[in-house]
Tab-separated table of C-alpha atoms in Angstrom:
chain	number	residue	atom	x	y	z
A	1	MET	CA	57.328	-27.383	2.615
A	2	ARG	CA	54.087	-28.121	4.434
A	3	SER	CA	55.552	-27.277	7.799
A	4	GLY	CA	56.700	-23.940	6.420
A	5	PHE	CA	53.158	-23.218	5.234
A	6	ARG	CA	51.716	-24.244	8.625
A	7	ASN	CA	54.182	-22.057	10.445
A	8	GLY	CA	53.292	-19.158	8.155
A	9	VAL	CA	49.584	-19.617	8.837
A	10	ARG	CA	50.168	-19.859	12.605
A	11	SER	CA	52.335	-16.780	12.662
A	12	PHE	CA	49.804	-14.877	10.512
A	13	GLY	CA	46.980	-15.765	12.898
A	14	SER	CA	48.902	-14.762	16.010
A	15	SER	CA	50.628	-11.686	14.572
A	16	GLU	CA	49.183	-8.270	15.410
A	17	ALA	CA	51.044	-6.475	12.633
A	18	GLY	CA	48.647	-5.193	9.997
A	19	SER	CA	45.538	-5.410	12.176
A	20	VAL	CA	44.992	-1.661	11.840
A	21	LEU	CA	44.978	-2.027	8.065
A	22	MET	CA	42.323	-4.770	8.228
A	23	LEU	CA	40.189	-2.717	10.619
A	24	PHE	CA	40.502	0.343	8.371
A	25	ALA	CA	39.501	-1.681	5.290
A	26	ILE	CA	36.355	-2.982	7.000
A	27	ALA	CA	35.472	0.493	8.318
A	28	ALA	CA	35.998	2.026	4.854
A	29	VAL	CA	33.512	-0.393	3.285
A	30	VAL	CA	30.923	0.353	5.989
A	31	LEU	CA	31.503	4.104	5.634
A	32	LEU	CA	31.158	3.892	1.848
A	33	PHE	CA	27.832	2.070	2.230
A	34	LEU	CA	26.528	4.656	4.737
A	35	VAL	CA	27.488	7.580	2.492
A	36	GLY	CA	25.876	5.853	-0.488
A	37	ALA	CA	22.705	5.192	1.506
A	38	ALA	CA	22.571	8.844	2.601
A	39	VAL	CA	22.855	10.027	-1.014
A	40	GLU	CA	20.136	7.597	-2.133
A	41	VAL	CA	17.797	8.745	0.660
A	42	TRP	CA	18.441	12.380	-0.295
A	43	ARG	CA	17.602	11.595	-3.964
A	44	TRP	CA	14.454	9.722	-2.886
A	45	ASN	CA	13.346	12.609	-0.675
A	46	ALA	CA	13.968	15.157	-3.460
A	47	GLY	CA	12.005	13.020	-5.918
A	48	GLN	CA	9.160	12.597	-3.443
A	49	ALA	CA	8.998	16.364	-2.826
A	50	SER	CA	9.071	17.185	-6.563
A	51	MET	CA	6.316	14.702	-7.336
A	52	GLN	CA	4.202	15.949	-4.406
A	53	ALA	CA	4.515	19.580	-5.505
A	54	ALA	CA	3.584	18.743	-9.113
A	55	LEU	CA	0.638	16.601	-8.013
A	56	ASP	CA	-0.631	19.233	-5.554
A	57	ARG	CA	-0.505	21.831	-8.331
A	58	SER	CA	-2.335	19.626	-10.819
A	59	VAL	CA	-5.119	18.665	-8.390
A	60	LEU	CA	-5.645	22.242	-7.227
A	61	LEU	CA	-5.745	23.585	-10.804
A	62	ALA	CA	-8.137	20.834	-11.889
A	63	VAL	CA	-10.534	21.731	-9.072
A	64	GLN	CA	-10.103	25.473	-9.531
A	65	ASN	CA	-10.775	25.259	-13.285
A	66	ASN	CA	-13.618	22.778	-12.736
A	67	ARG	CA	-11.930	20.293	-15.093
A	68	MET	CA	-11.618	17.308	-12.773
A	69	THR	CA	-10.551	14.641	-15.268
A	70	ASP	CA	-7.596	12.278	-15.441
A	71	GLU	CA	-6.452	13.789	-18.730
A	72	TYR	CA	-6.398	17.382	-17.465
A	73	ALA	CA	-4.673	16.521	-14.175
A	74	ASN	CA	-2.176	14.339	-16.001
A	75	ALA	CA	-1.291	17.119	-18.466
A	76	ILE	CA	-0.749	19.630	-15.641
A	77	PHE	CA	1.250	17.074	-13.628
A	78	ARG	CA	3.545	16.169	-16.533
A	79	THR	CA	4.142	19.843	-17.350
A	80	GLY	CA	5.037	20.683	-13.747
A	81	PHE	CA	7.158	17.601	-13.125
A	82	ALA	CA	9.000	17.367	-16.447
A	83	GLY	CA	11.615	20.028	-15.719
A	84	THR	CA	12.697	18.682	-12.330
A	85	VAL	CA	15.899	16.818	-11.607
A	86	ALA	CA	13.857	13.958	-10.161
A	87	ALA	CA	12.008	13.478	-13.458
A	88	SER	CA	15.243	12.782	-15.311
A	89	SER	CA	16.304	10.247	-12.652
A	90	LEU	CA	13.264	7.963	-12.849
A	91	GLU	CA	13.219	4.590	-14.599
A	92	ALA	CA	9.943	5.469	-16.339
A	93	ALA	CA	7.371	8.255	-16.311
A	94	PRO	CA	5.202	8.348	-13.174
A	95	ILE	CA	1.826	6.617	-13.310
A	96	LEU	CA	-1.021	8.952	-12.380
A	97	SER	CA	-4.533	7.880	-11.419
A	98	CYS	CA	-7.414	10.105	-10.310
A	99	GLU	CA	-10.836	9.718	-8.734
A	100	GLN	CA	-13.656	12.209	-8.517
A	101	GLU	CA	-16.099	12.026	-5.641
A	102	LEU	CA	-17.848	15.388	-5.580
A	103	PRO	CA	-16.934	17.785	-4.154
A	104	ALA	CA	-13.482	16.168	-3.820
A	105	PHE	CA	-10.944	15.290	-6.487
A	106	SER	CA	-8.103	12.938	-5.584
A	107	CYS	CA	-5.032	11.827	-7.524
A	108	SER	CA	-2.081	9.597	-6.776
A	109	ALA	CA	1.209	9.238	-8.623
A	110	SER	CA	3.782	6.489	-8.349
A	111	ALA	CA	7.185	5.888	-9.871
A	112	SER	CA	10.402	4.025	-9.227
A	113	LEU	CA	13.754	5.700	-8.574
A	114	PRO	CA	16.757	3.546	-9.545
A	115	THR	CA	19.570	3.374	-7.008
A	116	ALA	CA	23.247	3.664	-7.763
A	117	LEU	CA	25.549	2.674	-4.917
A	118	ILE	CA	23.250	0.757	-2.573
A	119	GLY	CA	21.971	-1.202	-5.543
A	120	THR	CA	25.481	-2.505	-6.090
A	121	ILE	CA	26.285	-3.176	-2.435
A	122	ALA	CA	22.947	-4.167	-0.889
A	123	GLY	CA	21.040	-5.356	-3.954
A	124	ILE	CA	18.328	-2.677	-3.659
A	125	ARG	CA	17.760	-1.816	-7.319
A	126	SER	CA	15.092	0.884	-6.932
A	127	LEU	CA	13.158	2.902	-4.357
A	128	PRO	CA	9.395	3.423	-4.749
A	129	LEU	CA	7.924	6.932	-4.922
A	130	LYS	CA	4.218	7.398	-4.159
A	131	VAL	CA	2.337	10.622	-3.506
A	132	VAL	CA	-1.345	11.424	-2.979
A	133	ALA	CA	-3.241	14.725	-3.129
A	134	THR	CA	-6.917	15.494	-2.602
A	135	ALA	CA	-8.678	18.829	-3.018
A	136	GLY	CA	-12.278	19.909	-2.996
A	137	LEU	CA	-14.425	22.930	-3.665
A	138	ALA	CA	-15.465	24.990	-0.677
A	139	ALA	CA	-19.170	25.202	0.054
A	140	GLY	CA	-20.741	27.802	-2.215
A	141	ALA	CA	-17.625	28.077	-4.369
A	142	LEU	CA	-19.535	27.578	-7.609
A	143	GLN	CA	-21.562	30.732	-7.145
A	144	PRO	CA	-20.715	33.420	-9.731
A	145	GLY	CA	-17.675	35.440	-8.663
A	146	ARG	CA	-16.868	33.119	-5.746
A	147	LEU	CA	-14.464	30.474	-6.976
A	148	GLN	CA	-12.476	29.250	-3.992
A	149	VAL	CA	-10.466	26.129	-3.523
A	150	ALA	CA	-10.185	24.496	-0.135
A	151	VAL	CA	-7.502	21.885	0.314
A	152	SER	CA	-9.179	19.177	2.302
A	153	GLU	CA	-6.221	16.833	2.378
A	154	VAL	CA	-2.676	16.843	1.089
A	155	ARG	CA	-0.479	13.985	2.144
A	156	GLY	CA	2.628	12.316	0.893
A	157	GLY	CA	4.247	9.091	1.774
A	158	GLY	CA	3.817	5.605	0.584
A	159	ARG	CA	6.823	4.540	2.655
């Protein structure tokens, strides 16, 4: 009985039959992970772009309307971001914080995007999203009839 088992193990180790199947199985798992990672990166990039656009809009409107407060920027941001696909994908609503250093107004938003496939395979449960926008009034913009907004800095990232 034992010798039959040993012979079976020896013949399995030296046999080349079925090696293509094993190679295909390993390649399929790797390919599945790469496709999943590509989808997750695409979702992260779409979420980052949606958050950046909503934050840019809120900062520019806050400066343009001369209402540079957290509450006003937050209301504009939530209105602009609420209807996006990225907003429905987040674990929780983005956290927005603003600072005012005249003549500039700066806000940052951060959130966490849950993963689907790479969370299961690689253990990465969520991807961070962080965007920053800063705008300021142009020199002389507060003169009557001359309201202009100059974007001094708009950057995204947080990678």
